[in-house]
PDB file of C-alpha atoms in Angstrom:
ATOM      1  CA  UNK A   1       0.000   0.000   0.000  1.00 38.00           C
ATOM      2  CA  UNK A   2       2.717   2.475   0.846  1.00 40.00           C
ATOM      3  CA  UNK A   3       4.505   2.154  -2.517  1.00 43.00           C
ATOM      4  CA  UNK A   4       1.240   3.066  -4.252  1.00 35.00           C
ATOM      5  CA  UNK A   5       0.789   6.024  -1.938  1.00 36.00           C
ATOM      6  CA  UNK A   6       4.318   7.175  -2.695  1.00 35.00           C
ATOM      7  CA  UNK A   7       3.676   6.775  -6.417  1.00 39.00           C
ATOM      8  CA  UNK A   8       0.484   8.840  -6.191  1.00 37.00           C
ATOM      9  CA  UNK A   9       2.274  11.551  -4.236  1.00 38.00           C
ATOM     10  CA  UNK A  10       5.126  11.648  -6.731  1.00 41.00           C
ATOM     11  CA  UNK A  11       2.686  11.829  -9.619  1.00 39.00           C
ATOM     12  CA  UNK A  12       1.231  15.056  -8.209  1.00 39.00           C
ATOM     13  CA  UNK A  13       2.963  18.355  -9.052  1.00 51.00           C
ATOM     14  CA  UNK A  14       5.366  19.368  -6.337  1.00 56.00           C
ATOM     15  CA  UNK A  15       4.362  23.003  -6.678  1.00 73.00           C
ATOM     16  CA  UNK A  16       0.884  23.754  -7.952  1.00 92.00           C
ATOM     17  CA  UNK A  17      -0.289  27.218  -8.851  1.00 96.00           C
ATOM     18  CA  UNK A  18      -3.121  28.464  -6.647  1.00 97.00           C
ATOM     19  CA  UNK A  19      -6.274  30.015  -8.065  1.00 97.00           C
ATOM     20  CA  UNK A  20      -5.847  33.503  -9.540  1.00 97.00           C
ATOM     21  CA  UNK A  21      -6.652  36.379  -7.180  1.00 95.00           C
ATOM     22  CA  UNK A  22     -10.260  37.564  -6.996  1.00 96.00           C
ATOM     23  CA  UNK A  23     -10.300  40.904  -8.782  1.00 97.00           C
ATOM     24  CA  UNK A  24     -13.964  41.327  -9.767  1.00 96.00           C
ATOM     25  CA  UNK A  25     -14.903  43.881  -7.054  1.00 97.00           C
ATOM     26  CA  UNK A  26     -11.839  46.009  -7.754  1.00 97.00           C
ATOM     27  CA  UNK A  27     -12.399  45.719 -11.502  1.00 98.00           C
ATOM     28  CA  UNK A  28     -16.044  46.802 -11.128  1.00 98.00           C
ATOM     29  CA  UNK A  29     -14.840  49.929  -9.324  1.00 98.00           C
ATOM     30  CA  UNK A  30     -12.064  50.639 -11.862  1.00 98.00           C
ATOM     31  CA  UNK A  31     -14.353  50.176 -14.869  1.00 98.00           C
ATOM     32  CA  UNK A  32     -16.840  52.569 -13.309  1.00 98.00           C
ATOM     33  CA  UNK A  33     -14.017  55.060 -12.672  1.00 98.00           C
ATOM     34  CA  UNK A  34     -12.896  54.792 -16.305  1.00 98.00           C
ATOM     35  CA  UNK A  35     -16.439  55.191 -17.611  1.00 97.00           C
ATOM     36  CA  UNK A  36     -17.081  58.286 -15.494  1.00 97.00           C
ATOM     37  CA  UNK A  37     -13.593  59.814 -15.639  1.00 97.00           C
ATOM     38  CA  UNK A  38     -13.841  63.542 -16.328  1.00 97.00           C
ATOM     39  CA  UNK A  39     -10.498  63.699 -18.132  1.00 96.00           C
ATOM     40  CA  UNK A  40      -7.925  61.625 -19.966  1.00 93.00           C
ATOM     41  CA  UNK A  41      -5.640  61.828 -16.916  1.00 96.00           C
ATOM     42  CA  UNK A  42      -8.349  60.357 -14.679  1.00 97.00           C
ATOM     43  CA  UNK A  43      -9.044  57.710 -17.308  1.00 96.00           C
ATOM     44  CA  UNK A  44      -5.342  56.783 -17.371  1.00 95.00           C
ATOM     45  CA  UNK A  45      -5.377  56.376 -13.580  1.00 97.00           C
ATOM     46  CA  UNK A  46      -8.268  53.927 -13.838  1.00 98.00           C
ATOM     47  CA  UNK A  47      -6.448  52.070 -16.622  1.00 97.00           C
ATOM     48  CA  UNK A  48      -3.305  51.845 -14.507  1.00 97.00           C
ATOM     49  CA  UNK A  49      -5.401  50.397 -11.693  1.00 98.00           C
ATOM     50  CA  UNK A  50      -6.755  47.759 -14.058  1.00 98.00           C
ATOM     51  CA  UNK A  51      -3.205  46.786 -15.017  1.00 98.00           C
ATOM     52  CA  UNK A  52      -2.248  46.477 -11.348  1.00 98.00           C
ATOM     53  CA  UNK A  53      -5.104  44.020 -10.877  1.00 98.00           C
ATOM     54  CA  UNK A  54      -4.432  41.978 -14.018  1.00 98.00           C
ATOM     55  CA  UNK A  55      -0.724  41.676 -13.248  1.00 98.00           C
ATOM     56  CA  UNK A  56      -1.186  40.324  -9.718  1.00 97.00           C
ATOM     57  CA  UNK A  57      -0.149  36.726 -10.199  1.00 98.00           C
ATOM     58  CA  UNK A  58      -1.542  33.888  -8.076  1.00 98.00           C
ATOM     59  CA  UNK A  59       1.705  33.410  -6.121  1.00 98.00           C
ATOM     60  CA  UNK A  60       5.359  34.424  -5.922  1.00 97.00           C
ATOM     61  CA  UNK A  61       6.540  31.924  -8.546  1.00 97.00           C
ATOM     62  CA  UNK A  62       3.831  33.068 -10.981  1.00 98.00           C
ATOM     63  CA  UNK A  63       4.746  36.696 -10.309  1.00 98.00           C
ATOM     64  CA  UNK A  64       8.422  35.993 -10.998  1.00 98.00           C
ATOM     65  CA  UNK A  65       7.563  34.351 -14.316  1.00 98.00           C
ATOM     66  CA  UNK A  66       5.227  37.207 -15.294  1.00 98.00           C
ATOM     67  CA  UNK A  67       7.760  39.860 -14.319  1.00 98.00           C
ATOM     68  CA  UNK A  68      10.562  38.051 -16.166  1.00 98.00           C
ATOM     69  CA  UNK A  69       8.496  37.732 -19.321  1.00 98.00           C
ATOM     70  CA  UNK A  70       7.438  41.364 -19.231  1.00 98.00           C
ATOM     71  CA  UNK A  71      11.015  42.540 -18.606  1.00 98.00           C
ATOM     72  CA  UNK A  72      12.321  40.415 -21.471  1.00 98.00           C
ATOM     73  CA  UNK A  73       9.584  41.718 -23.778  1.00 98.00           C
ATOM     74  CA  UNK A  74      10.382  45.319 -22.862  1.00 98.00           C
ATOM     75  CA  UNK A  75      14.077  44.640 -23.525  1.00 98.00           C
ATOM     76  CA  UNK A  76      13.225  43.271 -26.975  1.00 98.00           C
ATOM     77  CA  UNK A  77      13.987  39.658 -26.066  1.00 98.00           C
ATOM     78  CA  UNK A  78      10.776  38.264 -27.540  1.00 98.00           C
ATOM     79  CA  UNK A  79      12.057  34.677 -27.585  1.00 98.00           C
ATOM     80  CA  UNK A  80      12.986  34.844 -23.898  1.00 98.00           C
ATOM     81  CA  UNK A  81       9.649  36.476 -23.107  1.00 98.00           C
ATOM     82  CA  UNK A  82       7.809  33.730 -24.969  1.00 98.00           C
ATOM     83  CA  UNK A  83       9.648  31.064 -22.966  1.00 98.00           C
ATOM     84  CA  UNK A  84       8.777  32.810 -19.684  1.00 98.00           C
ATOM     85  CA  UNK A  85       5.105  33.120 -20.646  1.00 98.00           C
ATOM     86  CA  UNK A  86       4.971  29.516 -21.885  1.00 98.00           C
ATOM     87  CA  UNK A  87       6.304  28.461 -18.483  1.00 98.00           C
ATOM     88  CA  UNK A  88       3.812  30.710 -16.682  1.00 98.00           C
ATOM     89  CA  UNK A  89       0.892  29.284 -18.673  1.00 98.00           C
ATOM     90  CA  UNK A  90       2.041  25.733 -18.002  1.00 98.00           C
ATOM     91  CA  UNK A  91       2.347  26.525 -14.292  1.00 98.00           C
ATOM     92  CA  UNK A  92      -0.793  28.716 -13.971  1.00 98.00           C
ATOM     93  CA  UNK A  93      -3.143  27.763 -16.831  1.00 98.00           C
ATOM     94  CA  UNK A  94      -6.076  29.614 -15.221  1.00 98.00           C
ATOM     95  CA  UNK A  95      -4.235  32.948 -14.920  1.00 98.00           C
ATOM     96  CA  UNK A  96      -5.501  35.166 -17.750  1.00 98.00           C
ATOM     97  CA  UNK A  97      -2.572  37.555 -17.812  1.00 98.00           C
ATOM     98  CA  UNK A  98      -0.152  34.795 -18.775  1.00 98.00           C
ATOM     99  CA  UNK A  99      -2.244  34.157 -21.877  1.00 98.00           C
ATOM    100  CA  UNK A 100      -2.643  37.872 -22.593  1.00 98.00           C
ATOM    101  CA  UNK A 101       1.079  38.557 -22.293  1.00 98.00           C
ATOM    102  CA  UNK A 102       2.007  35.603 -24.501  1.00 98.00           C
ATOM    103  CA  UNK A 103      -0.479  36.875 -27.083  1.00 98.00           C
ATOM    104  CA  UNK A 104       1.189  40.288 -26.937  1.00 98.00           C
ATOM    105  CA  UNK A 105       4.615  38.751 -27.596  1.00 98.00           C
ATOM    106  CA  UNK A 106       3.183  36.767 -30.498  1.00 98.00           C
ATOM    107  CA  UNK A 107       1.537  39.946 -31.822  1.00 98.00           C
ATOM    108  CA  UNK A 108       4.839  41.829 -31.606  1.00 98.00           C
ATOM    109  CA  UNK A 109       6.505  38.920 -33.427  1.00 98.00           C
ATOM    110  CA  UNK A 110       3.935  39.199 -36.222  1.00 98.00           C
ATOM    111  CA  UNK A 111       2.412  35.804 -35.406  1.00 98.00           C
ATOM    112  CA  UNK A 112      -1.158  37.093 -35.328  1.00 98.00           C
ATOM    113  CA  UNK A 113      -2.766  33.695 -35.948  1.00 98.00           C
ATOM    114  CA  UNK A 114      -1.063  32.290 -32.837  1.00 98.00           C
ATOM    115  CA  UNK A 115      -1.952  35.358 -30.751  1.00 98.00           C
ATOM    116  CA  UNK A 116      -5.687  34.963 -31.360  1.00 98.00           C
ATOM    117  CA  UNK A 117      -6.276  31.692 -29.410  1.00 98.00           C
ATOM    118  CA  UNK A 118      -4.247  33.074 -26.502  1.00 98.00           C
ATOM    119  CA  UNK A 119      -6.459  36.161 -26.430  1.00 98.00           C
ATOM    120  CA  UNK A 120      -9.559  33.994 -26.613  1.00 98.00           C
ATOM    121  CA  UNK A 121      -8.333  32.001 -23.604  1.00 98.00           C
ATOM    122  CA  UNK A 122      -7.511  35.174 -21.658  1.00 98.00           C
ATOM    123  CA  UNK A 123     -11.023  36.461 -22.354  1.00 98.00           C
ATOM    124  CA  UNK A 124     -12.573  33.133 -21.420  1.00 98.00           C
ATOM    125  CA  UNK A 125     -10.859  33.440 -18.035  1.00 98.00           C
ATOM    126  CA  UNK A 126     -11.450  37.213 -17.626  1.00 98.00           C
ATOM    127  CA  UNK A 127     -14.283  38.342 -19.939  1.00 98.00           C
ATOM    128  CA  UNK A 128     -13.836  42.013 -18.995  1.00 97.00           C
ATOM    129  CA  UNK A 129     -10.061  42.082 -19.571  1.00 98.00           C
ATOM    130  CA  UNK A 130     -10.072  45.339 -21.500  1.00 98.00           C
ATOM    131  CA  UNK A 131      -6.475  44.996 -22.690  1.00 98.00           C
ATOM    132  CA  UNK A 132      -7.108  41.485 -24.038  1.00 98.00           C
ATOM    133  CA  UNK A 133     -10.244  42.785 -25.747  1.00 98.00           C
ATOM    134  CA  UNK A 134      -8.405  45.637 -27.435  1.00 98.00           C
ATOM    135  CA  UNK A 135      -5.489  43.315 -28.231  1.00 98.00           C
ATOM    136  CA  UNK A 136      -7.885  40.891 -29.866  1.00 98.00           C
ATOM    137  CA  UNK A 137      -9.343  43.769 -31.862  1.00 98.00           C
ATOM    138  CA  UNK A 138      -5.903  44.811 -33.110  1.00 98.00           C
ATOM    139  CA  UNK A 139      -5.021  41.190 -33.887  1.00 98.00           C
ATOM    140  CA  UNK A 140      -8.208  40.698 -35.901  1.00 98.00           C
ATOM    141  CA  UNK A 141      -7.462  43.892 -37.812  1.00 97.00           C
ATOM    142  CA  UNK A 142      -3.969  42.613 -38.626  1.00 97.00           C
ATOM    143  CA  UNK A 143      -5.542  39.396 -39.879  1.00 97.00           C
ATOM    144  CA  UNK A 144      -7.675  41.464 -42.269  1.00 96.00           C
ATOM    145  CA  UNK A 145     -10.854  40.977 -40.230  1.00 96.00           C
ATOM    146  CA  UNK A 146     -11.325  44.707 -39.779  1.00 95.00           C
ATOM    147  CA  UNK A 147     -15.041  44.832 -38.930  1.00 95.00           C
ATOM    148  CA  UNK A 148     -14.654  42.093 -36.280  1.00 97.00           C
ATOM    149  CA  UNK A 149     -11.612  43.854 -34.868  1.00 97.00           C
ATOM    150  CA  UNK A 150     -13.428  47.153 -34.678  1.00 96.00           C
ATOM    151  CA  UNK A 151     -16.375  45.470 -32.948  1.00 97.00           C
ATOM    152  CA  UNK A 152     -14.003  44.090 -30.316  1.00 98.00           C
ATOM    153  CA  UNK A 153     -12.410  47.505 -29.822  1.00 97.00           C
ATOM    154  CA  UNK A 154     -15.885  49.024 -29.434  1.00 97.00           C
ATOM    155  CA  UNK A 155     -16.674  46.438 -26.741  1.00 98.00           C
ATOM    156  CA  UNK A 156     -13.448  47.337 -24.927  1.00 98.00           C
ATOM    157  CA  UNK A 157     -14.269  51.049 -25.213  1.00 97.00           C
ATOM    158  CA  UNK A 158     -17.632  50.443 -23.547  1.00 97.00           C
ATOM    159  CA  UNK A 159     -15.673  49.364 -20.464  1.00 97.00           C
ATOM    160  CA  UNK A 160     -12.870  51.904 -20.783  1.00 97.00           C
ATOM    161  CA  UNK A 161     -13.558  54.823 -23.142  1.00 96.00           C
ATOM    162  CA  UNK A 162      -9.998  56.155 -22.743  1.00 94.00           C
ATOM    163  CA  UNK A 163      -8.232  53.452 -24.744  1.00 94.00           C
ATOM    164  CA  UNK A 164      -5.911  54.758 -27.470  1.00 93.00           C
ATOM    165  CA  UNK A 165      -7.104  51.929 -29.742  1.00 94.00           C
ATOM    166  CA  UNK A 166     -10.230  53.967 -30.517  1.00 90.00           C
ATOM    167  CA  UNK A 167      -8.264  55.521 -33.376  1.00 91.00           C
ATOM    168  CA  UNK A 168      -8.612  52.218 -35.275  1.00 91.00           C
ATOM    169  CA  UNK A 169     -12.380  52.566 -35.528  1.00 91.00           C
ATOM    170  CA  UNK A 170     -12.061  54.772 -38.603  1.00 83.00           C
ATOM    171  CA  UNK A 171     -10.005  52.229 -40.560  1.00 70.00           C
ATOM    172  CA  UNK A 172     -11.168  51.197 -43.967  1.00 66.00           C
ATOM    173  CA  UNK A 173     -10.357  47.699 -45.251  1.00 57.00           C
ATOM    174  CA  UNK A 174      -7.528  49.010 -47.465  1.00 55.00           C
ATOM    175  CA  UNK A 175      -5.923  51.047 -44.652  1.00 51.00           C
ATOM    176  CA  UNK A 176      -4.548  48.395 -42.342  1.00 51.00           C
ATOM    177  CA  UNK A 177      -1.168  49.492 -41.031  1.00 52.00           C
ATOM    178  CA  UNK A 178      -0.679  49.365 -37.287  1.00 56.00           C
TER     179      UNK A 178
END
């Protein structure tokens, strides 16, 4: 009996990612702040608050992976960033920001088709993730699906009217150049 018990214990991950933090109440407040912001500066403050919530990883290991990936992306090391986000997603598959950040790296790499399923997963996990919504809109536009992309940007703007992506709502099918 004990060897089986040991086998079962060894088959379990030694370090499992906990559930992502509960951010819905804070996000409700931040979305309301963005929607009622009297100025662009106030809108940017609400947006920054949203980013603080989205980038709170489930635990220290998840946070290290997220921070490493974001630092590598900002330094232009897209391959290193992709590896960090792949590791984060493997470790914390229910953490939306891992998916969103990997999609962003894929977008920056020009791999729009690969970015789209990551954005879909991020939005499945966090349906009101405004950045993933606008990122999906930009990705769809790059894929030539301009009307769909604009619809997604409009949906994001309903939650946060201060997004700079609103400038892509006037695109015509022949004018796709992000």
